[in-house]
Amino acid sequence: MTALPTDQATDLRRLMADHETAVRPIAPKARAAQVIAIASGKGGVGKTSIAVNLAVTLARRGQRVVLIDADLGTANIDVAMNVHSTHDLSHVITGERSLVEVAVSIDQNLSVIAGASGIAGVADLGPFERQRLLESLGRLERETDVILLDCGAGISQNVLAFAQTAHRLLLVTTPEPTAIADVYALVKVLSRTPVTPPIGLVVNCAMSIREGRSISERVSSVAARFLSVAIDDFGQILRDENVPISIRKRCPVVSLVPRCSAARSVAILAERILSGDDGALPAPGFFRKLFGHFY
Ligand SMILES: Nc1ncnc2c1ncn2[C@@H]1O[C@H](COP(=O)(O)OP(=O)(O)OP(=O)(O)O)[C@@H](O)[C@H]1O
Ligand SMILES: [Mg+2]
């Protein structure tokens, strides 16, 4: 991935240039994008780090990826990826900007949409604007292979809405007992909602694969027994000092140190996601369903 220029005007010119490619007609796809929401019970467990590195890895594997900062409280993907965007998804929803204008193109396969504070504004749109917005978002879905949502931590209505509308939910925990207890609490709340997508658990910052696996097994067996919820083991990411270093350098670790253990773990996670892509995705589109949650 190339570093983006920091000058705002350059970014805007670049956005305009991207407009040309972003709206060009492409071969129709048989189905909409796979939408993966990444959430956690406790904050600071590595969601953003996983989302950013997964997005870059999937894009390198030829997937057309859109990474959306869905953390309405403390959106920071733009900082993590060193991109500059004065507008976000909320401006699309209120009709002030088009999707193309807010999406920052990182490379041919990867775009980032900054956090959408005030997404509830969609409720104020008239039928015409709403339809136009849904069409543009629907088009994004059709022209994208994977939409990754970096959700906030904890149990908020927003997280529940994103989680319920996604096709897959990746829950992240660390080995800390507090993070495990909080992810379990999130699963408990999700188990009481009408729809819960398939859940995969990622244990981040594990000291060993063995430790990560054992935590994953514990969480899934308790969730199966007491909540009747199935949780799949979606892998372990070892504690790796290259991750905080890469964050300070504002460069994804998979680009900075491609062979480090965290980067290799993310590659395995990407593989798992691609191999699980069985095409059995529900209709209607993700955004259409999502907005249903905000009315
Ligand atoms: N595998 C890892 N090894 C070492 N440190 C890690 C690893 N993954 C994440 N971290 C560190 O954990 C911290 C939190 O990461 P991150 O911001 O991705 O978490 P988050 O879940 O998105 O937080 P929030 O809930 O605030 O959005 C960062 O400082 C990061 O460097
Ligand atoms: Mg985060």
XYZ file of C-alpha atoms and ligand atoms in Angstrom:
327
model
C 0.000 0.000 0.000
C 1.347 3.415 -0.866
C 1.302 6.247 1.626
C -1.296 8.836 0.845
C -0.519 12.519 0.505
C -1.449 14.483 3.580
C -2.532 17.627 1.779
C -6.300 17.964 1.854
C -6.641 19.475 -1.618
C -4.574 16.659 -3.065
C -6.839 14.209 -1.342
C -9.870 15.863 -2.858
C -8.365 15.852 -6.328
C -7.569 12.243 -5.807
C -11.146 11.598 -4.744
C -12.363 13.221 -7.925
C -10.003 11.084 -9.965
C -11.182 8.024 -8.078
C -14.723 9.008 -8.956
C -13.993 8.121 -12.557
C -12.922 4.603 -11.728
C -15.334 4.057 -8.874
C -18.432 4.620 -11.006
C -17.293 2.785 -14.094
C -19.557 -0.108 -14.971
C -18.194 -3.456 -13.946
C -19.295 -6.956 -14.648
C -22.445 -7.728 -12.671
C -21.977 -10.063 -9.733
C -24.278 -12.890 -8.937
C -24.713 -11.699 -5.363
C -24.051 -8.863 -2.961
C -20.953 -8.361 -0.864
C -20.189 -10.463 2.140
C -20.627 -8.145 5.135
C -18.477 -8.915 8.152
C -18.954 -6.998 11.402
C -16.079 -6.980 13.876
C -17.136 -6.337 17.468
C -16.077 -7.037 21.036
C -17.391 -6.837 24.559
C -14.434 -4.969 26.020
C -12.690 -2.071 24.291
C -9.071 -2.056 23.229
C -8.876 -5.756 22.325
C -7.641 -5.204 18.751
C -10.759 -4.805 16.576
C -9.425 -1.898 14.549
C -6.047 -3.510 14.147
C -7.650 -6.738 12.920
C -10.102 -4.887 10.646
C -7.375 -2.813 8.980
C -4.977 -5.722 8.469
C -7.724 -8.067 7.331
C -8.910 -5.462 4.828
C -5.418 -5.044 3.372
C -4.863 -8.816 3.270
C -8.192 -9.554 1.581
C -7.600 -6.756 -0.939
C -4.223 -8.281 -1.785
C -5.970 -11.568 -2.366
C -7.947 -9.870 -5.129
C -11.072 -9.137 -3.124
C -12.689 -5.744 -3.590
C -12.894 -4.541 -0.012
C -14.614 -1.584 1.618
C -13.652 -0.958 5.229
C -16.259 1.061 7.117
C -15.532 2.620 10.472
C -18.767 1.739 12.213
C -17.511 2.740 15.646
C -19.823 5.677 16.238
C -18.180 6.623 19.505
C -14.472 6.664 18.800
C -14.017 6.308 15.083
C -10.304 6.144 14.264
C -9.699 4.013 11.192
C -8.724 7.139 9.262
C -5.956 7.708 11.810
C -4.887 4.067 11.793
C -4.657 4.016 7.995
C -3.242 7.508 7.657
C -6.044 8.683 5.408
C -7.744 12.041 5.496
C -11.434 12.449 4.985
C -13.497 15.459 5.921
C -16.729 13.599 5.283
C -18.096 10.258 6.372
C -21.019 7.903 5.966
C -23.314 10.247 7.889
C -22.920 12.840 5.098
C -24.026 10.208 2.597
C -27.027 9.428 4.708
C -28.039 13.066 5.011
C -27.545 13.481 1.267
C -24.719 16.059 1.591
C -22.150 13.867 -0.134
C -22.218 10.916 -2.473
C -20.730 7.612 -1.469
C -17.932 8.096 -3.950
C -17.032 11.420 -2.362
C -16.677 9.999 1.139
C -14.937 6.742 0.211
C -11.172 7.170 0.283
C -9.544 4.854 -2.189
C -6.398 3.281 -0.761
C -5.632 1.192 -3.782
C -7.430 -0.524 -6.628
C -9.164 -3.013 -4.345
C -9.486 -1.178 -1.055
C -11.555 1.823 0.032
C -12.181 3.237 3.476
C -15.288 5.047 4.673
C -14.814 7.072 7.828
C -17.087 6.774 10.862
C -20.741 7.728 10.561
C -21.699 9.741 13.565
C -25.379 10.640 13.464
C -26.422 7.770 11.228
C -29.936 8.083 12.697
C -30.312 11.097 10.359
C -31.526 8.641 7.737
C -34.877 8.708 9.529
C -35.297 12.343 8.470
C -34.874 11.666 4.761
C -37.786 11.847 2.389
C -38.714 8.768 0.346
C -36.880 10.039 -2.744
C -33.579 10.737 -0.944
C -33.812 7.505 0.960
C -34.356 5.542 -2.219
C -31.438 7.316 -3.907
C -29.208 6.574 -0.942
C -30.202 2.933 -0.795
C -29.533 2.601 -4.503
C -26.055 4.026 -4.134
C -25.303 1.813 -1.153
C -26.827 -1.146 -2.928
C -24.499 -0.472 -5.820
C -21.544 -0.450 -3.443
C -22.653 -3.847 -2.215
C -22.890 -5.226 -5.719
C -19.494 -3.866 -6.732
C -17.701 -5.060 -3.615
C -16.709 -8.520 -2.473
C -16.245 -7.860 1.232
C -17.548 -5.034 3.418
C -15.768 -4.955 6.784
C -17.407 -3.050 9.631
C -15.202 -2.041 12.538
C -17.830 -1.730 15.259
C -17.495 -0.151 18.657
C -16.986 -2.120 21.840
C -19.766 -3.136 24.170
C -23.480 -3.541 23.897
C -25.029 -0.518 22.211
C -27.972 -0.333 19.864
C -25.611 0.561 17.051
C -23.420 -2.461 17.599
C -26.468 -4.702 17.826
C -27.886 -3.230 14.608
C -24.621 -3.705 12.713
C -24.153 -7.158 14.185
C -27.601 -8.308 13.250
C -27.465 -7.073 9.689
C -24.044 -8.499 8.860
C -23.634 -11.900 7.263
C -20.916 -12.806 9.702
C -19.951 -11.490 13.070
C -16.347 -11.676 14.211
C -16.064 -11.228 17.948
C -12.668 -10.340 19.321
C -11.394 -11.057 22.807
C -8.016 -11.209 24.473
C -7.074 -13.820 27.070
C -7.895 -11.348 29.853
C -10.771 -12.637 31.996
C -12.518 -9.240 31.759
C -12.452 -9.327 27.941
C -13.747 -12.924 27.963
C -16.561 -12.045 30.400
C -17.543 -9.033 28.280
C -17.581 -10.944 24.998
C -19.766 -13.566 26.643
C -22.121 -10.811 27.837
C -22.348 -9.526 24.255
C -23.177 -13.012 22.959
C -25.840 -13.284 25.654
C -27.526 -10.067 24.504
C -27.210 -11.111 20.854
C -28.798 -14.464 21.668
C -31.959 -12.572 22.688
C -32.188 -10.606 19.429
C -34.345 -11.914 16.582
C -31.493 -12.564 14.152
C -27.921 -13.451 14.949
C -25.500 -14.096 12.102
C -22.943 -16.881 12.349
C -20.415 -15.899 15.016
C -16.668 -16.469 14.765
C -14.387 -15.802 17.727
C -10.869 -14.424 17.321
C -8.588 -14.546 20.340
C -6.124 -11.692 19.989
C -2.918 -11.117 21.962
C -2.678 -14.799 22.905
C 0.636 -15.901 24.413
C 0.435 -19.128 22.414
C -1.868 -20.771 19.891
C -2.641 -23.307 22.563
C -3.796 -20.626 24.995
C -5.928 -18.990 22.285
C -7.542 -22.286 21.314
C -8.354 -23.191 24.867
C -10.065 -19.815 25.421
C -12.007 -20.234 22.199
C -13.134 -23.706 23.243
C -14.199 -22.472 26.671
C -16.259 -19.587 25.305
C -17.929 -21.714 22.644
C -18.787 -24.557 25.010
C -20.315 -22.196 27.608
C -22.246 -20.301 24.898
C -23.529 -23.568 23.423
C -24.541 -24.916 26.810
C -26.160 -21.874 28.400
C -27.207 -19.733 25.441
C -27.646 -22.334 22.684
C -25.427 -20.156 20.479
C -22.832 -21.731 18.191
C -19.484 -19.937 18.094
C -16.833 -20.958 15.594
C -13.134 -20.727 16.316
C -11.892 -18.149 13.791
C -8.344 -18.273 14.949
C -5.760 -16.856 17.273
C -3.478 -13.884 16.864
C -0.415 -13.935 19.057
C 0.742 -10.951 21.060
C 3.250 -9.349 18.726
C 5.177 -6.173 19.470
C 5.155 -5.352 15.747
C 1.458 -4.455 16.089
C 1.881 -1.446 18.417
C 4.965 -0.412 16.433
C 2.951 -0.497 13.197
C 0.146 1.515 14.797
C 2.609 4.194 15.851
C 3.919 4.256 12.286
C 0.341 4.358 10.995
C 1.043 1.519 8.606
C -0.755 -1.855 8.756
C 1.486 -4.533 10.237
C 0.854 -6.808 7.234
C 2.572 -4.149 5.099
C 5.263 -3.131 7.579
C 6.374 -6.597 8.709
C 4.636 -9.072 6.384
C 6.296 -12.118 7.917
C 5.661 -11.368 11.572
C 3.434 -13.686 13.562
C 0.497 -11.225 13.692
C 0.592 -10.791 9.901
C 0.668 -14.564 9.399
C -2.276 -15.003 11.771
C -4.261 -12.403 9.837
C -3.471 -14.273 6.604
C -4.915 -17.441 8.141
C -7.995 -15.495 9.247
C -8.425 -14.105 5.712
C -8.138 -17.618 4.334
C -10.768 -18.819 6.761
C -13.137 -16.050 5.704
C -12.607 -16.716 2.018
C -13.020 -20.461 2.388
C -16.232 -19.936 4.383
C -17.667 -17.737 1.671
C -20.304 -20.196 0.534
C -22.459 -17.649 -1.247
C -25.537 -18.417 0.833
C -26.243 -14.818 1.660
C -29.618 -13.502 2.692
C -31.535 -10.895 0.711
C -32.328 -8.020 0.756
C -29.160 -5.946 0.848
C -27.217 -5.178 3.956
C -27.805 -1.429 3.999
C -31.513 -1.817 3.376
C -31.712 -4.087 6.403
C -29.447 -1.845 8.457
C -31.614 1.199 7.934
C -34.612 -0.795 9.047
C -32.955 -0.854 12.471
C -32.724 2.907 12.689
C -36.366 3.772 12.051
N -1.680 -8.908 18.392
C -1.329 -7.845 19.118
N -0.144 -7.832 19.788
C 0.215 -6.771 20.532
N -0.534 -5.673 20.691
C -1.721 -5.622 20.055
C -2.185 -6.699 19.232
N -3.395 -6.370 18.735
C -3.684 -5.138 19.206
N -2.676 -4.693 19.997
C -2.641 -3.399 20.689
O -3.835 -3.208 21.399
C -4.228 -1.848 21.361
C -5.681 -1.730 20.983
O -5.840 -2.118 19.624
P -7.084 -1.586 18.764
O -7.127 -0.105 18.758
O -7.020 -2.289 17.456
O -8.286 -2.128 19.657
P -9.846 -1.838 19.491
O -10.562 -3.066 19.935
O -10.146 -1.358 18.122
O -10.062 -0.663 20.533
P -11.416 0.225 20.694
O -12.402 -0.650 21.415
O -10.953 1.376 21.523
O -11.877 0.603 19.326
C -3.301 -1.145 20.402
O -2.403 -0.360 21.133
C -2.556 -2.249 19.696
O -1.223 -1.921 19.471
Mg -11.151 0.389 17.455
